[in-house]
Tab-separated table of C-alpha atoms in Angstrom:
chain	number	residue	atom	x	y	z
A	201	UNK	CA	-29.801	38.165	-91.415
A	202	UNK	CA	-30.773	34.475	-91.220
A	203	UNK	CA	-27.282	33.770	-89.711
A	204	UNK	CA	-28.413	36.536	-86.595
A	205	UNK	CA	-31.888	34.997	-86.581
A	206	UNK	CA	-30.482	31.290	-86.078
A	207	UNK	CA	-28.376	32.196	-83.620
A	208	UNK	CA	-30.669	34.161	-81.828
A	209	UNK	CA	-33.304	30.844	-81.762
A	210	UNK	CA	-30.843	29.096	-80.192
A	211	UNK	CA	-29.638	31.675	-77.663
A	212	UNK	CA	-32.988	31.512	-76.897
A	213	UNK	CA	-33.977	27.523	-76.418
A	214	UNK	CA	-30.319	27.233	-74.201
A	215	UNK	CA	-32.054	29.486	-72.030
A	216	UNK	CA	-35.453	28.275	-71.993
A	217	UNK	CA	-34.595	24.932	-71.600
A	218	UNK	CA	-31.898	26.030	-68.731
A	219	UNK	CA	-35.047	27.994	-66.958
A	220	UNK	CA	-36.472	24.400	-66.564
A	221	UNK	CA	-33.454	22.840	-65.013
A	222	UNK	CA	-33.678	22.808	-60.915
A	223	UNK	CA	-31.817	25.740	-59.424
A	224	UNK	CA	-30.139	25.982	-56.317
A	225	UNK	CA	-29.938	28.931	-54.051
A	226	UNK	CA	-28.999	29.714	-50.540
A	227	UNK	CA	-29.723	32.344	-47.634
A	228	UNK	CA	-26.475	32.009	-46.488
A	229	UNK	CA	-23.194	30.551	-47.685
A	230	UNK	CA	-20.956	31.190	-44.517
A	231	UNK	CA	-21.858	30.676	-40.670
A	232	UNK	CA	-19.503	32.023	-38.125
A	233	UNK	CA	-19.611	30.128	-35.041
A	234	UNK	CA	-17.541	32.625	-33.088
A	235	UNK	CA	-15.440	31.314	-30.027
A	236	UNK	CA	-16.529	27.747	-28.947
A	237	UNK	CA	-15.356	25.906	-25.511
A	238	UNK	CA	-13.642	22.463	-26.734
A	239	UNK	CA	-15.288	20.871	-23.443
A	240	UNK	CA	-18.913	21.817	-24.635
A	241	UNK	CA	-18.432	19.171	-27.767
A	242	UNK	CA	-20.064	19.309	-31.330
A	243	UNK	CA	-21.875	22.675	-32.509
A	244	UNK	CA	-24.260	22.821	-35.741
A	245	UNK	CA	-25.777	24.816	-38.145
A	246	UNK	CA	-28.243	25.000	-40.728
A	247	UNK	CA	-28.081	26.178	-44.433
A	248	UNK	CA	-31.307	26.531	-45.527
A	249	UNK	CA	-31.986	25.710	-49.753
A	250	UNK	CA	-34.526	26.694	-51.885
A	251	UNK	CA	-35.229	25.140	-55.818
A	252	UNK	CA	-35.832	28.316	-57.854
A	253	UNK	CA	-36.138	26.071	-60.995
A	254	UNK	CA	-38.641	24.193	-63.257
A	255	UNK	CA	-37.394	20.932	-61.855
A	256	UNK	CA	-37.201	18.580	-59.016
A	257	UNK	CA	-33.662	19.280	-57.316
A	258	UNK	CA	-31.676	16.320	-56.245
A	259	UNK	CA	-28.948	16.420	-53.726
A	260	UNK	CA	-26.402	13.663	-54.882
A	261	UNK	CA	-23.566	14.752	-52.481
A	262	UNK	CA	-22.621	16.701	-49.667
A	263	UNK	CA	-19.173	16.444	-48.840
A	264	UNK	CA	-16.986	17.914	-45.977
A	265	UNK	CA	-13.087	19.118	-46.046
A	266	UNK	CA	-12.174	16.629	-43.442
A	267	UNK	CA	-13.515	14.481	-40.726
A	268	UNK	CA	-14.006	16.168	-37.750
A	269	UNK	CA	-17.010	18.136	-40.058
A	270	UNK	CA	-20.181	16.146	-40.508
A	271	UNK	CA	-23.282	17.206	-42.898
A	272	UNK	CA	-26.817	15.706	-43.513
A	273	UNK	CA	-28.835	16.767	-45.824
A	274	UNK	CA	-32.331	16.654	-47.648
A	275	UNK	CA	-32.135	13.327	-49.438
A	276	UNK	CA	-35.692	13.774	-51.114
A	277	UNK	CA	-36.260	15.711	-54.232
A	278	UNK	CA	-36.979	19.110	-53.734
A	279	UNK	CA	-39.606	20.593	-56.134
A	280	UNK	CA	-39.585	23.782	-57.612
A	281	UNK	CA	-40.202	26.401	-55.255
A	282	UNK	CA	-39.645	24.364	-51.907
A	283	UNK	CA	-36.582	24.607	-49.275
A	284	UNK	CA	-34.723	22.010	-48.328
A	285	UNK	CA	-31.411	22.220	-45.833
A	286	UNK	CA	-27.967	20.822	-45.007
A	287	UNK	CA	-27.239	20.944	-41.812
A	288	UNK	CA	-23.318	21.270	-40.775
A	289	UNK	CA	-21.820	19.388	-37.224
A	290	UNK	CA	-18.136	20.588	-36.297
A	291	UNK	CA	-16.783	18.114	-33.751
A	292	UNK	CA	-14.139	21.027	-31.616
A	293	UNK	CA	-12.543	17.845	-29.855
A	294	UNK	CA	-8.619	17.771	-29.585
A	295	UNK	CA	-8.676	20.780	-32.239
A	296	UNK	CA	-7.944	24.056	-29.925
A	297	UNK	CA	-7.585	27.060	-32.333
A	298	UNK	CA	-8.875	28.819	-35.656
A	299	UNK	CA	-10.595	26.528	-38.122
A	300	UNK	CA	-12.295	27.277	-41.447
A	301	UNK	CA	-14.247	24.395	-43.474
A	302	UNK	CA	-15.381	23.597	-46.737
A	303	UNK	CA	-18.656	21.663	-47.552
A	304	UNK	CA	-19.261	20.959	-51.496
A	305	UNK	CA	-22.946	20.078	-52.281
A	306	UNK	CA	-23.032	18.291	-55.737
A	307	UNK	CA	-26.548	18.257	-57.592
A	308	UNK	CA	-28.384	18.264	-60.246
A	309	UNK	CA	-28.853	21.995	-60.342
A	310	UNK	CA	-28.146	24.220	-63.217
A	311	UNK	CA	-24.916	24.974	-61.376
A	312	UNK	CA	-24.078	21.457	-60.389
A	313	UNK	CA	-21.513	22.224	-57.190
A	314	UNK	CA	-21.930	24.485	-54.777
A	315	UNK	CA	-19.807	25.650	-51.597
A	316	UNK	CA	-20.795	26.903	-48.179
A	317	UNK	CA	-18.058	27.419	-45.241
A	318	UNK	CA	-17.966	27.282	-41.673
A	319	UNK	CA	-15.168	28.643	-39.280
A	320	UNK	CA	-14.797	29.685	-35.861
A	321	UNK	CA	-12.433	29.928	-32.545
A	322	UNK	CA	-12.020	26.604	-30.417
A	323	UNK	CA	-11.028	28.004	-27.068
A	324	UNK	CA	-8.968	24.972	-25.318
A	325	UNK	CA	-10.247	22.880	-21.938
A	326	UNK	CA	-9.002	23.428	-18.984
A	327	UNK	CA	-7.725	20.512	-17.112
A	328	UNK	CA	-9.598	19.497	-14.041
A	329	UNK	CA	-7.104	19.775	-10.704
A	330	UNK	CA	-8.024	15.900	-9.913
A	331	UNK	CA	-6.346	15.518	-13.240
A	332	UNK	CA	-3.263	17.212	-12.667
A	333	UNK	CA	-2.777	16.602	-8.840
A	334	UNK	CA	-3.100	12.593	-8.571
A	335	UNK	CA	-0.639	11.992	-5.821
A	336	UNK	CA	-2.621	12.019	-2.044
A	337	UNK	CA	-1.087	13.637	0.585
A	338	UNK	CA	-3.643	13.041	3.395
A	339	UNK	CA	-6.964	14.865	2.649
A	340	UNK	CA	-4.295	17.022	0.080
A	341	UNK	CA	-3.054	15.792	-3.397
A	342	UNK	CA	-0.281	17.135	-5.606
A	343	UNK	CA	1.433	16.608	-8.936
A	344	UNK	CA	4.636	15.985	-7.451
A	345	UNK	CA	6.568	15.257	-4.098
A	346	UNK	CA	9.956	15.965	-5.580
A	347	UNK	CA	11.725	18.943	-6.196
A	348	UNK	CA	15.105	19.142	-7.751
A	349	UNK	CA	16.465	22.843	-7.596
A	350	UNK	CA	18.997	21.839	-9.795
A	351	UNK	CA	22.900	23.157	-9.269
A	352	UNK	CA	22.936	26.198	-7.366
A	353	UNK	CA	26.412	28.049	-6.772
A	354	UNK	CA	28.178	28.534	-3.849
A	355	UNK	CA	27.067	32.055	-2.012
A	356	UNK	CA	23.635	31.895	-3.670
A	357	UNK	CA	20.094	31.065	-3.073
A	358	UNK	CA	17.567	29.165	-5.399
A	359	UNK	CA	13.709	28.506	-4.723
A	360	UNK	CA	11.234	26.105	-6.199
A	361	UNK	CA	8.192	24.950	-5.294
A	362	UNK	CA	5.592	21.730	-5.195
A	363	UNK	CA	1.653	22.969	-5.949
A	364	UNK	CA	-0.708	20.855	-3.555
A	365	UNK	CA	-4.509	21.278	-3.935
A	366	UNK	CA	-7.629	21.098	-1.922
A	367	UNK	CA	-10.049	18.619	-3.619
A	368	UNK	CA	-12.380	17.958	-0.615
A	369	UNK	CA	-15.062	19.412	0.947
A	370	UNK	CA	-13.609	20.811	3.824
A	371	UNK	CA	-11.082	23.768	4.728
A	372	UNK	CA	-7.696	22.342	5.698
A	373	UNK	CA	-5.112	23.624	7.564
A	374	UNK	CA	-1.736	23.407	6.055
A	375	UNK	CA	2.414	23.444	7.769
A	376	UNK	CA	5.428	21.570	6.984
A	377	UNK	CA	7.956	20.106	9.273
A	378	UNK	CA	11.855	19.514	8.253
A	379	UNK	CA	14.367	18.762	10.314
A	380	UNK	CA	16.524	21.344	12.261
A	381	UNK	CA	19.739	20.356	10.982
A	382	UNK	CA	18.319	21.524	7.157
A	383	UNK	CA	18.001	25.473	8.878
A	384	UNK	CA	19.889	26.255	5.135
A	385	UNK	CA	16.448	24.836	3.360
A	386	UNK	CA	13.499	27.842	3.898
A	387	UNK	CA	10.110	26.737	3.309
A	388	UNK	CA	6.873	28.554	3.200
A	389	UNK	CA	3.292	27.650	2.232
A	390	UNK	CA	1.103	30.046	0.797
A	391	UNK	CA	-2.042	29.022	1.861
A	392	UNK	CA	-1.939	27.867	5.336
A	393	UNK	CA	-5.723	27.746	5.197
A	394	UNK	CA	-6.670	26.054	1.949
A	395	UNK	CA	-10.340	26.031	1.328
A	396	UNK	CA	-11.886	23.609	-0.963
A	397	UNK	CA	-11.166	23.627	-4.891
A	398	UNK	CA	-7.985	26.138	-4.033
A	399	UNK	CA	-4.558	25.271	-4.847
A	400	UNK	CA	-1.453	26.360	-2.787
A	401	UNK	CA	2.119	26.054	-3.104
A	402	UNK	CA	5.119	24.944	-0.639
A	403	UNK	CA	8.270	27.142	-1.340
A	404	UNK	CA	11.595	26.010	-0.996
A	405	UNK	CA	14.696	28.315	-1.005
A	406	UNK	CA	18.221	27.062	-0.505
A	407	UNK	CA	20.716	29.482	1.463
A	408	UNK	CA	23.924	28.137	0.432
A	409	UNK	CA	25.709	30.973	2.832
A	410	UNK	CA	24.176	29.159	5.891
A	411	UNK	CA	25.725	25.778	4.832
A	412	UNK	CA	29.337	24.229	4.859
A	413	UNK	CA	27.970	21.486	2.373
A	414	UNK	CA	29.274	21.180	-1.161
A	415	UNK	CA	27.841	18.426	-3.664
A	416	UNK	CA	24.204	16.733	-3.868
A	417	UNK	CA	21.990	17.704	-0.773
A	418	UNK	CA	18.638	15.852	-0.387
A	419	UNK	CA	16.100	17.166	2.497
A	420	UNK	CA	13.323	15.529	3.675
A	421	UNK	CA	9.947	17.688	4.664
A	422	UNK	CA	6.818	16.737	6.213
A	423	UNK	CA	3.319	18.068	5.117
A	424	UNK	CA	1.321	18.547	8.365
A	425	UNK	CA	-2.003	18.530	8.129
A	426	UNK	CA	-4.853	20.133	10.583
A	427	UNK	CA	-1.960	19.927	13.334
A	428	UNK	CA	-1.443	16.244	12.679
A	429	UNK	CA	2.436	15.550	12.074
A	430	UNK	CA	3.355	12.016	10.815
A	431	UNK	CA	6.377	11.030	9.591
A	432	UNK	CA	6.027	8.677	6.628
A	433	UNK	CA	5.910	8.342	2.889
A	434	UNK	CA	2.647	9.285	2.460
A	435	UNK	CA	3.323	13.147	3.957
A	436	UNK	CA	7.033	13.505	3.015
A	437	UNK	CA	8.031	15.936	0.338
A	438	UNK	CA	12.259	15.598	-1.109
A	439	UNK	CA	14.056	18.708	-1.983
A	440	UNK	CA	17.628	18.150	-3.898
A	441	UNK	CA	20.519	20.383	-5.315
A	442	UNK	CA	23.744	20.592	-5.861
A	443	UNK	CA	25.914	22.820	-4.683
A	444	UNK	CA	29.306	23.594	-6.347
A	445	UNK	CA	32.070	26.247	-5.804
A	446	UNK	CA	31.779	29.389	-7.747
A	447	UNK	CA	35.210	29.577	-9.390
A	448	UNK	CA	34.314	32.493	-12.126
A	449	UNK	CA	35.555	35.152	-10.405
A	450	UNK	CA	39.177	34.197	-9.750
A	451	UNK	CA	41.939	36.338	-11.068
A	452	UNK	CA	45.028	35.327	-13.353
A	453	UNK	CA	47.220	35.100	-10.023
A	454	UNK	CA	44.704	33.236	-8.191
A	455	UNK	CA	44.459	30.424	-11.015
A	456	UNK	CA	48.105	30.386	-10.639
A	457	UNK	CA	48.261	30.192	-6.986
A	458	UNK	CA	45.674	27.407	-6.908
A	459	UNK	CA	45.978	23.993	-5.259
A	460	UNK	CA	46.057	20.889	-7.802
A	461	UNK	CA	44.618	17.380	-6.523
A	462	UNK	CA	46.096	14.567	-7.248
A	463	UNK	CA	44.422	10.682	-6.820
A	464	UNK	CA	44.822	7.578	-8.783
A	465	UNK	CA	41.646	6.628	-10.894
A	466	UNK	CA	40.801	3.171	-8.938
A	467	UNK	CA	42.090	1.137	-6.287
A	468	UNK	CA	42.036	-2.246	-5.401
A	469	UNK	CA	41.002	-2.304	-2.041
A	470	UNK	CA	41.460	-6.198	-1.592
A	471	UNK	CA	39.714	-9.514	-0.155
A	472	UNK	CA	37.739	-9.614	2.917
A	473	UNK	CA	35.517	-12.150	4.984
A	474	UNK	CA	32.126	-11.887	4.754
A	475	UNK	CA	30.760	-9.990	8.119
A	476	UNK	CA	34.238	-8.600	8.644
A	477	UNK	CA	35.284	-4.999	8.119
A	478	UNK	CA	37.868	-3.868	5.387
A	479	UNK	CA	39.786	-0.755	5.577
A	480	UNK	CA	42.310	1.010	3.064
A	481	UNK	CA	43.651	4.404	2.366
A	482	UNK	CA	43.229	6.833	-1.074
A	483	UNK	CA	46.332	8.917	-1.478
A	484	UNK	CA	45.623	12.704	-2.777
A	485	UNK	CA	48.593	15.107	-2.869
A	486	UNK	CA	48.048	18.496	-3.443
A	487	UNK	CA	50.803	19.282	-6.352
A	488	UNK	CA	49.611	23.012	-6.345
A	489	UNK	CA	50.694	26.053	-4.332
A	490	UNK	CA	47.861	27.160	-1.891
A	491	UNK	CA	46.456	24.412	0.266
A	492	UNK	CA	44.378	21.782	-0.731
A	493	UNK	CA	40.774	21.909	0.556
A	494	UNK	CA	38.685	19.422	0.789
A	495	UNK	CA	35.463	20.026	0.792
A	496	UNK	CA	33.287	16.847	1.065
A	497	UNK	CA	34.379	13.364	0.154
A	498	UNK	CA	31.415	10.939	0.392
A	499	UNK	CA	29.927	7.410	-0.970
A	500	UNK	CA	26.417	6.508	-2.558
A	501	UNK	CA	26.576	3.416	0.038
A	502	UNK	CA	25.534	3.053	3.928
A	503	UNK	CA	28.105	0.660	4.226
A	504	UNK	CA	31.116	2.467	3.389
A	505	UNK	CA	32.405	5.224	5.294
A	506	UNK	CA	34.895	7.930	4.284
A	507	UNK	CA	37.166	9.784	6.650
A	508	UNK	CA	39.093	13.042	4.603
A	509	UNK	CA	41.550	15.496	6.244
A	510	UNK	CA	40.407	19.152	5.686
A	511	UNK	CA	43.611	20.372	3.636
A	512	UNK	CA	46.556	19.315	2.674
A	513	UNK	CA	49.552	21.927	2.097
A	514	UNK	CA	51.675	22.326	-1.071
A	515	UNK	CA	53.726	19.212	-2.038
A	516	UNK	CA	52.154	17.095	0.825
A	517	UNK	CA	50.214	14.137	0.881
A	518	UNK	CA	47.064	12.472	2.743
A	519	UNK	CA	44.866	10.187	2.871
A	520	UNK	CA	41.566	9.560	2.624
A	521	UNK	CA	40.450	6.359	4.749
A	522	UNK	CA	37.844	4.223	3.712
A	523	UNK	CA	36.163	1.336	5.989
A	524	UNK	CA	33.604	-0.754	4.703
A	525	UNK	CA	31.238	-2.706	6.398
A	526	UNK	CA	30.560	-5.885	4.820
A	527	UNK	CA	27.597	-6.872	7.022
A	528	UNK	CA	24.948	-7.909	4.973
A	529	UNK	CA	26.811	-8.395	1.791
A	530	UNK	CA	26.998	-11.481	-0.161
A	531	UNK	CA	30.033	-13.148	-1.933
A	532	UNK	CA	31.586	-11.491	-4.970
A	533	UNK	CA	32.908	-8.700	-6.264
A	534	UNK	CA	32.321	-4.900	-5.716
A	535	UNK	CA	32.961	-1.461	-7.227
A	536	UNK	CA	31.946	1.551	-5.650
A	537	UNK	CA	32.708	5.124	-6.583
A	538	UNK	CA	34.360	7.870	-3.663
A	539	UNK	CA	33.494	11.301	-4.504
A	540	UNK	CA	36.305	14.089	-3.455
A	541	UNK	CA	35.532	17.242	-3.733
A	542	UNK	CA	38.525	20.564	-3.255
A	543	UNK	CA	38.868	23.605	-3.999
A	544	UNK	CA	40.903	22.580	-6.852
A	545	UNK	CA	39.261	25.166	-10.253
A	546	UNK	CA	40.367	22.665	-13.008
A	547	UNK	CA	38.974	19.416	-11.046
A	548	UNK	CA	36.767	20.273	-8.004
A	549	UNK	CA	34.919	16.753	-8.422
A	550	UNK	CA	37.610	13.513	-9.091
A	551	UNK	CA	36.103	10.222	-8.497
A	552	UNK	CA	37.966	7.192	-7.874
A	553	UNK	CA	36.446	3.575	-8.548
A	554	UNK	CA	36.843	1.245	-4.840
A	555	UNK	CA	37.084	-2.534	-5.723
A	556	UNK	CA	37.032	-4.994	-3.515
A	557	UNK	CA	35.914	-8.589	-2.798
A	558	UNK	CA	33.853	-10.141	-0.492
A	559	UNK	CA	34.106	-13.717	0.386
């Protein structure tokens, strides 16, 4: 009976002396902030305290899960019955998404470490057109003047297009120019009025039925503005592809029956005299059975041209003549690259390294 009586006597001071400790309680222990705009910057909110204890409470820390969370807090002591708070910033900068967040308060309460949580939804910027469009065009601007379509296949068409975007004041009236030679390149704007803040877009489509050209193409447009056309760098717009020979659909007997190029791997074309032309011939024989077509043969040089027969029949051999003009070109050595293409299914492209010296 003593034993029960002790133990009850002690049961009993733990709990009156734990009545006169501070303790800490909370209205809330979660705040959903819901879906926040990353642009408006930091949110907060406040958890309110209250000391429900026979002491002074004391706040020794308040500590958030990482950095972009920031709390302040009461730093006074908070008597018994009086509210204090901790209020909670959440900095939504460069963090699109969910987020949840712990902050641990640390005091001298009865319960010495408590947690309350934020969370919420950042919803991401959007970027600004004068961000994304940076290149001026006249009174337009876009993100990019060049368009590369890529390869497209012989018999097909491919489109692309180049966004431009209004950021003046003023409505803007909006063609392009190309030259008529490039009738195989369609274009179309879709906003031949653009009003201000609106973005449009300039569609290209290559027709490769409507051209005889094989190999890298590169057209040249002209963005004409209010009826003003000027030809320069500051309007001009470049379209490239390359077109190649669709070659998937040939039979067993065609592969058989197909023409087979044949071309040395470099030639030495020799010495010339500065100012002087030079002139020499690339052999190709067609070692295959149905004639040899050549489709393009050309040079990455204005100063070399290229002159190609269109086929060559079974067994027989041609030339392709090359004449370069060395105006302009200063003493030493050259190598330049000739690009044949044929109709050839196992080597439509060969390219053959030109050397020569100028002295």
């Amino acid at each position: 009976m003593k034993k029960i009586f002790s133990t009850l006597c002690m049961a009993l001071t733990a709990v009156a002396l734990l009545a006169q400790n501070p303790v800490i309680t909370f209205e809330k222990t979660e705040h959903d902030f819901g879906k926040i705009h990353e642009e408006d910057g930091r949110v907060s909110t406040v958890f309110e305290f209250k000391n429900e204890g026979m002491a002074p409470l004391v706040l020794s820390n308040v500590r958030a899960s990482c950095g972009c969370t920031t709390p302040t807090w009461t730093k006074e002591p908070v008597e018994p019955g009086q509210t204090g708070s901790i209020t909670v910033t959440y900095n939504p900068n460069g963090r699109p998404g969910r987020f949840q967040k712990t902050v641990t308060i640390t005091s001298n309460a009865s319960e010495p470490t408590k947690k309350v949580y934020i969370k919420g939804e950042v919803l991401p910027k959007q970027a600004k057109p004068v961000n994304k469009y940076t290149l001026a065009v006249g009174t337009l601007n876009m993100k990019s003047k060049t368009l590369d379509l890529g390869t497209v296949k012989k018999g097909e068409n491919k489109s692309g297009e180049l966004e431009y975007a209004n950021l003046g004041k003023e409505a803007h009236k909006v063609e392009l120019a190309t030259n008529a030679a490039d009738a195989y390149m369609i274009n179309q704007v879709t906003l031949e009025e653009i009003k201000p803040n609106e973005i449009g877009k300039f569609v290209f489509a290559i027709d490769t039925k409507s051209t005889k050209l094989y190999g890298p193409v590169e057209i040249k447009a002209y963005v004409v503005i209010d009826g003003k056309k000027e030809i320069s760098e500051t309007y001009e717009l470049t379209v490239r592809a390359n077109i190649v020979e669709d070659f998937s659909n040939l039979s067993v007997e065609e592969k058989q029956q197909a023409p087979i190029i044949e071309t040395v791997p470099e030639v030495q074309a020799g010495t010339v005299t500065a100012g002087k032309n030079l002139k020499c011939n690339l052999g190709v024989k067609n070692s295959g059975v149905n004639p040899l077509v050549i489709r393009r043969v050309y040079v990455i040089d204005k100063n070399i041209k290229v002159k190609a027969p269109k086929s060559i029949k079974t067994g027989k051999k041609s030339n392709v003549t090359v004449e370069v003009n060395t105006k302009g070109l200063q003493a030493g050595a050259y190598t330049r690259e000739v690009v044949i293409i044929t109709n050839d299914y196992m080597n439509p492209i060969k390219r053959v390294k030109l050397n020569f010296v100028v002295e």
